[in-house]
Short mmCIF file of C-alpha atoms and ligand atoms in Angstrom, two decimals:
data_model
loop_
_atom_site.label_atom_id
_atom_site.label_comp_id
_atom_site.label_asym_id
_atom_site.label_seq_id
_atom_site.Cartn_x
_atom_site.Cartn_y
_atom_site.Cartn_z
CA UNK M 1 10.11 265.01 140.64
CA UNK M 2 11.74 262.62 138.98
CA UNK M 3 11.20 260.69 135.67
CA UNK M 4 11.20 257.11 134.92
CA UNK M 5 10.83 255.30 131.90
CA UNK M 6 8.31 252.22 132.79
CA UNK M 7 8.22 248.90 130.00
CA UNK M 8 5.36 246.95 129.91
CA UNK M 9 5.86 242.97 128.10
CA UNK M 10 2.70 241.62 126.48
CA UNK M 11 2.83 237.86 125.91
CA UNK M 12 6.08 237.04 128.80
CA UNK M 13 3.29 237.69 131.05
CA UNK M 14 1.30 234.67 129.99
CA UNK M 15 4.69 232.02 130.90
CA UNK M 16 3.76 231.23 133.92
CA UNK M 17 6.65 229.56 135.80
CA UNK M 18 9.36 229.91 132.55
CA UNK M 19 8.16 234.07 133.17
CA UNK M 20 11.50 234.95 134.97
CA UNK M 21 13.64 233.08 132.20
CA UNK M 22 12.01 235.54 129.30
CA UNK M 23 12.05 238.52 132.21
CA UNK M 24 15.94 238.18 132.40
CA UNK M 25 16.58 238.11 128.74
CA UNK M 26 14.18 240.90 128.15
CA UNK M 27 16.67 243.22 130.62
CA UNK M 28 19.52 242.04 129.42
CA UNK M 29 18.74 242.83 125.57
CA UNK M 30 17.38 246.17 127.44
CA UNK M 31 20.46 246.80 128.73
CA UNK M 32 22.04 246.66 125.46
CA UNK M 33 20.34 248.31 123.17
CA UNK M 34 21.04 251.46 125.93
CA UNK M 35 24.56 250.70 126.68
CA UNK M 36 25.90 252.98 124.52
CA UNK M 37 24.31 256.04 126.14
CA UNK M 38 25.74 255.56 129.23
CA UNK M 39 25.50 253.36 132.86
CA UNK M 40 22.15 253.67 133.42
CA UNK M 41 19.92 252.64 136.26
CA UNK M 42 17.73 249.41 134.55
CA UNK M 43 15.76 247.36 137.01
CA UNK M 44 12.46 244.94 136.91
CA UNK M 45 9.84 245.11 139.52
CA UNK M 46 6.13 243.02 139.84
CA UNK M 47 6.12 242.39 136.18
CA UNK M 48 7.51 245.99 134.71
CA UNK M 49 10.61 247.02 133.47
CA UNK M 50 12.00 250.39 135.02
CA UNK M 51 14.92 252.69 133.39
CA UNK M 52 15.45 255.97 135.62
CA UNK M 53 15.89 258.89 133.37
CA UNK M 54 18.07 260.81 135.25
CA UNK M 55 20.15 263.30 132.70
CA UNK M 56 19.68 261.18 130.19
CA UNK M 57 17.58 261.74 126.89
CA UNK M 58 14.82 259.83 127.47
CA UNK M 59 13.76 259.98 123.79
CA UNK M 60 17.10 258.19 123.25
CA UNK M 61 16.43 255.95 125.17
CA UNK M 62 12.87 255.22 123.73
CA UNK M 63 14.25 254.60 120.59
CA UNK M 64 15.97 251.83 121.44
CA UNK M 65 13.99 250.64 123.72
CA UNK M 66 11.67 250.56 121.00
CA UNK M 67 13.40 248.36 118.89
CA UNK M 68 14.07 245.40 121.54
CA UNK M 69 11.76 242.09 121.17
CA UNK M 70 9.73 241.47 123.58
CA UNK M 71 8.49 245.29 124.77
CA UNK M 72 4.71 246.06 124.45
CA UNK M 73 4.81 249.14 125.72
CA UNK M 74 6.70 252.12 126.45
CA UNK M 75 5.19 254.91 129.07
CA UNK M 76 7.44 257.82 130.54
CA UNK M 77 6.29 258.30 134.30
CA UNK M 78 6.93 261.00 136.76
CA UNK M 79 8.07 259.46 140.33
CA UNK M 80 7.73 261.33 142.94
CA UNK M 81 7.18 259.85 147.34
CA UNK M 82 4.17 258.73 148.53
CA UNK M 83 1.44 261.83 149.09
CA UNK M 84 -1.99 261.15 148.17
CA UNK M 85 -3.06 264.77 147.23
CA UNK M 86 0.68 265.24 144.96
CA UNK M 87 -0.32 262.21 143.14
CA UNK M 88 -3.85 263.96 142.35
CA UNK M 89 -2.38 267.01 141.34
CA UNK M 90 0.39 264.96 139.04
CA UNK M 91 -2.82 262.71 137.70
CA UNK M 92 -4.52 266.21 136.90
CA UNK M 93 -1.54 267.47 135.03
CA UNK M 94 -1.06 264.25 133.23
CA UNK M 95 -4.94 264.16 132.17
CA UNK M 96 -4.74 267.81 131.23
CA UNK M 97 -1.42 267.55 128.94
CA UNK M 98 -2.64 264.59 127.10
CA UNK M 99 -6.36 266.10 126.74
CA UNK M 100 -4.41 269.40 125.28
CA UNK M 101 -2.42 267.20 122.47
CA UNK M 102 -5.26 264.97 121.92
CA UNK M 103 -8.67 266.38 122.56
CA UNK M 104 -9.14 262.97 124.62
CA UNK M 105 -12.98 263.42 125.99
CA UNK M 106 -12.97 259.70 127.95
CA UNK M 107 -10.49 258.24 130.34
CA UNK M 108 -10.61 255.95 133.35
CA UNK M 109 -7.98 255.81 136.31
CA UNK M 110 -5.82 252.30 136.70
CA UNK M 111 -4.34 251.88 139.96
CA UNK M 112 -1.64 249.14 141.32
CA UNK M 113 -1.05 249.03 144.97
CA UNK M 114 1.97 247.94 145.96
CA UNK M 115 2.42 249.00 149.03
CA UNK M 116 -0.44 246.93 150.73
CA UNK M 117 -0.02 249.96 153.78
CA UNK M 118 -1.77 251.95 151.96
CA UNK M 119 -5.23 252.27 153.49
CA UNK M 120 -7.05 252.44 149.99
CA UNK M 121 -7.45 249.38 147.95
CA UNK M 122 -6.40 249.71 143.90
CA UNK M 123 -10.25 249.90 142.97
CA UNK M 124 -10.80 253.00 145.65
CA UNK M 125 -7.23 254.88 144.70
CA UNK M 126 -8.85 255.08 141.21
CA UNK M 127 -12.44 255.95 142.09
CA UNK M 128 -10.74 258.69 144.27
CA UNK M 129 -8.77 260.22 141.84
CA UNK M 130 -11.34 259.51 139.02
CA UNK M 131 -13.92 262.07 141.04
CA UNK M 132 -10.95 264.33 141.41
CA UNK M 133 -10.40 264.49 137.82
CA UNK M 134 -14.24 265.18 137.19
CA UNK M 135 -14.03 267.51 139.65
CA UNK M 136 -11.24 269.71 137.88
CA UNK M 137 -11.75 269.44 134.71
CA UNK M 138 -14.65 269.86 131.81
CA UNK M 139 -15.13 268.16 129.14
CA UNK M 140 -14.04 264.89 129.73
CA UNK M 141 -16.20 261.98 130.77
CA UNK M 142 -14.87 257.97 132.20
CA UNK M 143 -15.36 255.13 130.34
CA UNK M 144 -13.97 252.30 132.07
CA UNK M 145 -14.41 250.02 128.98
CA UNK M 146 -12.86 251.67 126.21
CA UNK M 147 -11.17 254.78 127.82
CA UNK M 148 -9.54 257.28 125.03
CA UNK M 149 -6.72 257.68 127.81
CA UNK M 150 -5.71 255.86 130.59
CA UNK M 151 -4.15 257.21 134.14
CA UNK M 152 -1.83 254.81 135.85
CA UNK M 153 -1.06 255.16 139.53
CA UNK M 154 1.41 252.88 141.16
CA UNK M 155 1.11 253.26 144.81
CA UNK M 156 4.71 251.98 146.32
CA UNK M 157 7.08 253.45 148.66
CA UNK M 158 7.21 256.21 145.82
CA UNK M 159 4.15 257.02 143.92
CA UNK M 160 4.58 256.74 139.66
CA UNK M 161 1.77 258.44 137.50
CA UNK M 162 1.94 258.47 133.80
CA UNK M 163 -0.42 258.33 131.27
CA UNK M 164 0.93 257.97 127.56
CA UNK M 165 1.88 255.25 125.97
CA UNK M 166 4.29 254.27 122.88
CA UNK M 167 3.92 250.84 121.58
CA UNK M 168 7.00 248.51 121.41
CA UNK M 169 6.96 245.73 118.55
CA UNK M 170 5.67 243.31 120.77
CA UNK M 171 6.95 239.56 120.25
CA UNK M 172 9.10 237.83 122.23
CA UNK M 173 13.13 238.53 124.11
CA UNK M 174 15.76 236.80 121.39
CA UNK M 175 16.83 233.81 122.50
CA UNK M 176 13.84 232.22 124.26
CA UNK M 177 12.65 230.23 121.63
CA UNK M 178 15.87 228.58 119.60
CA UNK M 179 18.01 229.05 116.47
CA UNK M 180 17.68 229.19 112.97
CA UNK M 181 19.70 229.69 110.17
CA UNK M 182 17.82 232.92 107.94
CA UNK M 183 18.43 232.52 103.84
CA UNK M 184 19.28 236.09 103.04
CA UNK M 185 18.86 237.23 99.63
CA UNK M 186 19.58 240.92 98.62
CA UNK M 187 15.90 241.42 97.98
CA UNK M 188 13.27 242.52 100.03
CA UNK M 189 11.64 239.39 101.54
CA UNK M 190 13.76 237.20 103.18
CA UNK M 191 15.41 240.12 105.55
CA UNK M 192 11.81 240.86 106.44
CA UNK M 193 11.38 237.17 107.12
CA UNK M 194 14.44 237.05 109.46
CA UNK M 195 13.21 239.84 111.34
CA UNK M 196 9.83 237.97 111.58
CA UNK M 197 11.37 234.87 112.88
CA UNK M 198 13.64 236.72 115.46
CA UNK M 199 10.73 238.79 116.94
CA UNK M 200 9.08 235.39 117.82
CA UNK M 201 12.55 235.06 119.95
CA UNK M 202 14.76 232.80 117.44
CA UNK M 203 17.97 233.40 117.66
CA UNK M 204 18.98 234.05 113.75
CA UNK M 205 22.11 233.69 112.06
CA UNK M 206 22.23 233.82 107.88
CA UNK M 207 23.77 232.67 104.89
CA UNK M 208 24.01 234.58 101.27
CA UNK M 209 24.67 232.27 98.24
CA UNK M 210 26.90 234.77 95.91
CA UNK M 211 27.98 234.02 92.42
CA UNK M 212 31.54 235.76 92.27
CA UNK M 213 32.92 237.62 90.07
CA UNK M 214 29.71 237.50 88.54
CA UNK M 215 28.06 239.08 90.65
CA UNK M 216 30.14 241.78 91.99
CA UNK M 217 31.51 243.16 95.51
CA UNK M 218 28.92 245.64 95.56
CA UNK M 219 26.27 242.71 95.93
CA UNK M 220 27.60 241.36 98.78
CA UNK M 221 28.22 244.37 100.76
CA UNK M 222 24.41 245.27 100.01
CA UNK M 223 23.95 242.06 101.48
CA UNK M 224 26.35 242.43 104.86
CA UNK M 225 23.86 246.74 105.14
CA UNK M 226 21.18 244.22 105.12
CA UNK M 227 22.36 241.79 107.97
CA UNK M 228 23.84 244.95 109.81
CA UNK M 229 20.07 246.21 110.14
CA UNK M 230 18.68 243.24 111.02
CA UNK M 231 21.28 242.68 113.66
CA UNK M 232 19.81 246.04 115.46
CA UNK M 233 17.07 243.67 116.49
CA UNK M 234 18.31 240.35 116.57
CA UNK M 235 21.75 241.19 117.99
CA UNK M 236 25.50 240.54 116.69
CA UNK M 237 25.26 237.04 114.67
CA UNK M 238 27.62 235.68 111.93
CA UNK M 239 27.16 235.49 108.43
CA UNK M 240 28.12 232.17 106.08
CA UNK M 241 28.77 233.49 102.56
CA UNK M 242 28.54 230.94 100.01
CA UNK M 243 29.70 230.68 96.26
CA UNK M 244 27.12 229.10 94.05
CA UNK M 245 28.88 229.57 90.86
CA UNK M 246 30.79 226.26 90.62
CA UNK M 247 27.36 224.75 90.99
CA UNK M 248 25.37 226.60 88.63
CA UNK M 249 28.02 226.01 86.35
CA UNK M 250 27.56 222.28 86.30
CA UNK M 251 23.89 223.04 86.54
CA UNK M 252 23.95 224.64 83.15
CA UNK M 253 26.48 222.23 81.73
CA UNK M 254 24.62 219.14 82.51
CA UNK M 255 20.95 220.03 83.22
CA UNK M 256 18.16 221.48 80.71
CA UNK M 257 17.91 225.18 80.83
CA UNK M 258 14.55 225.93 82.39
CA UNK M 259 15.42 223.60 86.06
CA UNK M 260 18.58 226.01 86.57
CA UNK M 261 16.29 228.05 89.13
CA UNK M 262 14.86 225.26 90.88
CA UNK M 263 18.06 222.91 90.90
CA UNK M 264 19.84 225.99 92.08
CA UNK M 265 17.24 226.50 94.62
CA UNK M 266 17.32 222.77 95.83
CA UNK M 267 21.01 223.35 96.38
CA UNK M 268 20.57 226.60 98.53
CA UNK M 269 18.32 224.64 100.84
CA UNK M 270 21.15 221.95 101.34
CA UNK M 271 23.80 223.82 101.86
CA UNK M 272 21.96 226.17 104.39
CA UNK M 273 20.99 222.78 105.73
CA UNK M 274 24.36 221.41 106.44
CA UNK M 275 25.65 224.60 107.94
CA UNK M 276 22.54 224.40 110.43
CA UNK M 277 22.94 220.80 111.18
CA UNK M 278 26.57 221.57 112.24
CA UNK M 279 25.85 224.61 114.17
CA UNK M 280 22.80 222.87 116.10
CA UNK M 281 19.92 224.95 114.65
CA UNK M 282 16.86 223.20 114.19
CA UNK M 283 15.31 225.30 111.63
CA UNK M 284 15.91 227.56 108.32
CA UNK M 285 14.17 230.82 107.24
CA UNK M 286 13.30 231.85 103.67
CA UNK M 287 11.37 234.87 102.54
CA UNK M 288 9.19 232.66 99.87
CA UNK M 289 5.68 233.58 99.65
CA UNK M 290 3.32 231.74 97.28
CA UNK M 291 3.20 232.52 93.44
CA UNK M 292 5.49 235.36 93.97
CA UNK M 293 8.04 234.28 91.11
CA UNK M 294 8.11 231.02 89.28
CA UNK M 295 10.42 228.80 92.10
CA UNK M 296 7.21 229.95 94.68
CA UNK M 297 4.50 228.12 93.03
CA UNK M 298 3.24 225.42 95.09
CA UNK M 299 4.39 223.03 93.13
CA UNK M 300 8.17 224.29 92.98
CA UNK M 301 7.89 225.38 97.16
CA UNK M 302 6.99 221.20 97.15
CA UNK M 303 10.36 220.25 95.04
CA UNK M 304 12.26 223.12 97.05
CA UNK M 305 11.44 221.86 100.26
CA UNK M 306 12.14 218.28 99.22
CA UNK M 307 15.75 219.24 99.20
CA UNK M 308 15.43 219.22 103.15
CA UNK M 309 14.31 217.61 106.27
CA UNK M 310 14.60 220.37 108.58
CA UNK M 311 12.36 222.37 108.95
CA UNK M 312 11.30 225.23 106.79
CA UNK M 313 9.90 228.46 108.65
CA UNK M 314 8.24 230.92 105.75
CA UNK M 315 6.70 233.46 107.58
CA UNK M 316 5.49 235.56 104.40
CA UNK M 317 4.02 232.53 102.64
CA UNK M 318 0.60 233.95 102.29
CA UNK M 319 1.55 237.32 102.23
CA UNK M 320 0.56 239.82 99.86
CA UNK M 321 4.10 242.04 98.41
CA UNK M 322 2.71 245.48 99.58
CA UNK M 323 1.59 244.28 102.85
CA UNK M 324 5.58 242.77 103.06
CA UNK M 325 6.53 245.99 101.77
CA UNK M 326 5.07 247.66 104.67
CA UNK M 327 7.30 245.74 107.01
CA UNK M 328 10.48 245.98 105.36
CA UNK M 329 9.72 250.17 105.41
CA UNK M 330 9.10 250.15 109.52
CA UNK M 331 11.86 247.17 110.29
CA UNK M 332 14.69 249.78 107.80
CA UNK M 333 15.48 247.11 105.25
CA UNK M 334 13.48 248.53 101.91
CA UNK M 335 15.83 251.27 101.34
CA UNK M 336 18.61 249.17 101.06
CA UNK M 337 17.05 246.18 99.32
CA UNK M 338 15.66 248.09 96.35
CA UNK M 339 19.15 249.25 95.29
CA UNK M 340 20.31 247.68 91.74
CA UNK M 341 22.58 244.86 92.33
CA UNK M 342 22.93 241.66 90.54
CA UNK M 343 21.57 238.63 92.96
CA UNK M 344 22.92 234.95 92.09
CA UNK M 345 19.94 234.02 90.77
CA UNK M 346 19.97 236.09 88.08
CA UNK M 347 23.37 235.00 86.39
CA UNK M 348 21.89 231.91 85.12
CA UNK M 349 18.86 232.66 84.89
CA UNK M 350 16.59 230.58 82.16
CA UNK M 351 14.67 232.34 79.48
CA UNK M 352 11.40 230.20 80.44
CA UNK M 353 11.58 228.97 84.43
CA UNK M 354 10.00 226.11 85.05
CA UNK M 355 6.61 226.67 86.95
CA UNK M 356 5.02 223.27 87.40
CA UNK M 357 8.18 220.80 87.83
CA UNK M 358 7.79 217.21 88.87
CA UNK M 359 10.15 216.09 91.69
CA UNK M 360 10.92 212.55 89.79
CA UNK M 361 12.00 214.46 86.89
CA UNK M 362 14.00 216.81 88.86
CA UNK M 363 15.82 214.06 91.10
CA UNK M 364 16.78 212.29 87.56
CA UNK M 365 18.46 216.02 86.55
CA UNK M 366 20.17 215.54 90.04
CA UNK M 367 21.32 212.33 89.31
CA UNK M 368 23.68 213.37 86.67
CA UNK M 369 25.31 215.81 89.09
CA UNK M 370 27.70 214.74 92.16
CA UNK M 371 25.52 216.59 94.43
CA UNK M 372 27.40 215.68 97.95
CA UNK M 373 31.04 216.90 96.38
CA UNK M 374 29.64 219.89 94.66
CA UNK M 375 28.27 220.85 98.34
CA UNK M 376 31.19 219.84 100.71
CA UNK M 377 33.29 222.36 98.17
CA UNK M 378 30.92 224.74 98.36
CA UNK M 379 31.14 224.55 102.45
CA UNK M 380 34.76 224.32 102.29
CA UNK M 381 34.85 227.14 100.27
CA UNK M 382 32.45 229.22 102.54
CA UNK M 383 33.51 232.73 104.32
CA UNK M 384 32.54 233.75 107.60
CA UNK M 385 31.71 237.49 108.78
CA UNK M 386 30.82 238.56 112.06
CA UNK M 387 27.98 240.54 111.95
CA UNK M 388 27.60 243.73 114.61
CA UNK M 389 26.22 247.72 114.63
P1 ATP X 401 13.95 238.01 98.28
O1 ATP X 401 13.19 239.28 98.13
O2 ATP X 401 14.08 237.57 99.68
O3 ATP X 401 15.24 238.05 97.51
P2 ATP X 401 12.69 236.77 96.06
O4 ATP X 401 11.31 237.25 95.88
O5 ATP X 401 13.73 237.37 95.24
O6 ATP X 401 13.05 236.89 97.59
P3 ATP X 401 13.60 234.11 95.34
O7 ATP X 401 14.75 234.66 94.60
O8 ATP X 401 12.74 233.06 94.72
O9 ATP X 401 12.59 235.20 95.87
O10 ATP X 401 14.10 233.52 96.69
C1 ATP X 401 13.25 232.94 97.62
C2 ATP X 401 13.98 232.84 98.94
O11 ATP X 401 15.16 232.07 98.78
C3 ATP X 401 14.47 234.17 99.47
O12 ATP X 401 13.49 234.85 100.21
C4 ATP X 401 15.66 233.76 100.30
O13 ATP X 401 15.23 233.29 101.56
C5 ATP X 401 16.24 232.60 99.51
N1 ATP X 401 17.28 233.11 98.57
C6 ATP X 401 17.15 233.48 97.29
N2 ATP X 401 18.33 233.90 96.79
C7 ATP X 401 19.22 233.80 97.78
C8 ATP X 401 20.62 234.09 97.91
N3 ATP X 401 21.31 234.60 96.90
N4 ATP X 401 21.21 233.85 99.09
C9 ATP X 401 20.51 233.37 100.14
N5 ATP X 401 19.20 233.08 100.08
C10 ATP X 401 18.56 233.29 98.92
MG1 MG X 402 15.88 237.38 95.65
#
């Protein structure tokens, strides 16, 4: 008998005639998040993904699986050829093991027949084998509506039984749905945000605004752990690392104390702008969530976003910290963002922020600076990395 790992997709299934389009990126990002363990057998058939497990670890392979955009869920399924009673025995066994680790007391039987041979219709395989599990075992009753536990029965040339379940993270394959260009901060939000954006199927690439040799290597190699993890989901993208410090220098030289934040912040959105614009992205990502610090009150989000026409996706806008906290601990990114390094931000940073500025009052600080030159040296300036595992 042999095992076979068997994906389930969620929300590809609703795409109607676009399905194969997210089907084929969904195998492909399959494929390689497994590569690495060796040439394995990966295949998609009526609306599942199959990966034979061969001699392979298959909890390896669920881990990574795991991790890929787009999975729902994750079941481990013994395949074995077509013989009604050895798929009642393997149902039994199934029920039994998961009843044993669970203390399940309700299940019902799902059936797909693909071979349309077979004499039994989906709806009598699992009334048949439902009675057969009644019949052999005690203790456990069906309830078709809300089972505990769940036997699936695919009736093909082969016959596949399984019965747990792990779930993926859902969303959508990378790559369906567009890019944007993620504002990544040392912190914790805006890698969280990244990872939001991507699992919706955005292709993500990032910039970091640094403010060397104030703020020191160590920063920005925090920074590059950072994109490293989220590149486990989104896949190998590049990273634009920016100096801010000629800016913020001007800023503080010209401009009164408490706008440094917001002026620095209106710059940020620019820059990132101009790098998407020439890349062809069509959006940016920041990890700003309202009245977090004093540049995320609504008022300074409404002079922030000003900055910009394209636009602005903030997925954690009405999110609460611990709830974003929560993410950041299951997508691997708290760790690493709580560690004590120096952002930009904090170099200049004004004894009383602003928390209520006025955009005309802000675009007259502007006007004393040459915005458009302080940018195009910033880009010219700029450092790419490649980003991969
Ligand atoms: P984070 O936890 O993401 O650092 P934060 O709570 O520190 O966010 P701010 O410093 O106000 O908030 O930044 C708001 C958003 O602006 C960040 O989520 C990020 O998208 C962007 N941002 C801030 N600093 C930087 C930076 N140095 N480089 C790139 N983007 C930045
Ligand atoms: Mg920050």
């Amino acid at each position: 008998m042999d095992k076979i790992i068997v994906i389930r997709y969620g929300e590809i299934m609703l795409k109607g005639d676009n399905k194969r389009f997210f089907e084929d990126k969904l195998v492909k990002h399959i494929r390689h998040a497994v590569s690495d363990l060796g040439k394995l057998k990966i295949y998609k058939k009526d609306s599942r993904i199959y990966i034979d497990v061969e001699d392979y670890s298959e909890k390896q392979i669920i881990d990574r699986v795991k991790k890929v955009f787009g999975v729902a869920l994750i079941s481990v399924a013994k395949r074995f050829p077509m013989d009604f009673d050895v798929i009642k025995q393997v149902a039994l066994e199934s029920l039994r093991e998961q009843i044993s680790l669970h203390q399940y007391k309700t299940f019902k039987v799902d059936s797909k027949r693909v071979d349309k041979k077979f004499p039994l219709t989906s709806p009598e395989i699992s009334k048949e084998i439902g009675g057969y599990l009644l019949e052999n075992q005690e203790g456990i009753k069906v309830d078709v509506h809300n089972p505990e536990v769940t036997i699936y029965v695919e009736v093909r040339d082969e016959a596949f039984v399984f019965a747990d379940k792990i779930h993926g993270l859902g969303g959508l394959p990378i790559g369906t749905n567009g890019k944007a260009l993620l504002l990544l901060s040392g912190g914790i939000d805006s890698p969280v945000a990244g990872w939001m954006v991507g699992k919706r199927g955005v292709e993500v690439e990032a910039v970091h605004f640094h403010s060397y040799p104030f703020t020191s290597e160590r920063a920005k190699e925090k920074v590059m752990d950072l994109a490293k993890i989220i590149s486990v989901y989104v896949g190998k993208f590049k990273l634009y690392s920016v100096n801010l410090l000629p800016i913020q220098q001007e800023i503080n030289e010209k401009c009164p104390e408490e706008e440094m934040t917001i002026l620095s912040r209106r710059f940020m959105m620019r820059i990132a702008e101009a790098i998407a614009e020439k890349k062809g992205f069509n959006a940016l990502i920041t990890g700003e969530s309202i009245g977090q610090v004093a540049s995320q009150t609504v008022e300074s989000l409404h002079v922030t976003n000003s900055a910009v026409s394209m636009p602005v996706f903030r997925p954690l806008i009405a999110m609460d910290k611990v709830d974003i906290i929560e993410i950041a601990k299951k997508v691997g990114t708290f760790e690493t963002s709580i560690l004590p390094f120096e952002d930009c931000c904090t170099v200049f940073l004004p004894k009383r922020p602003i928390t209520k500025p006025r955009l005309e009052k802000i675009l007259k600080s502007e006007e004393g600076l040459e915005a458009q030159r302080l940018i195009d040296e910033a880009l010219e300036n700029m450092e790419i990395e490649e980003i991969t595992l």
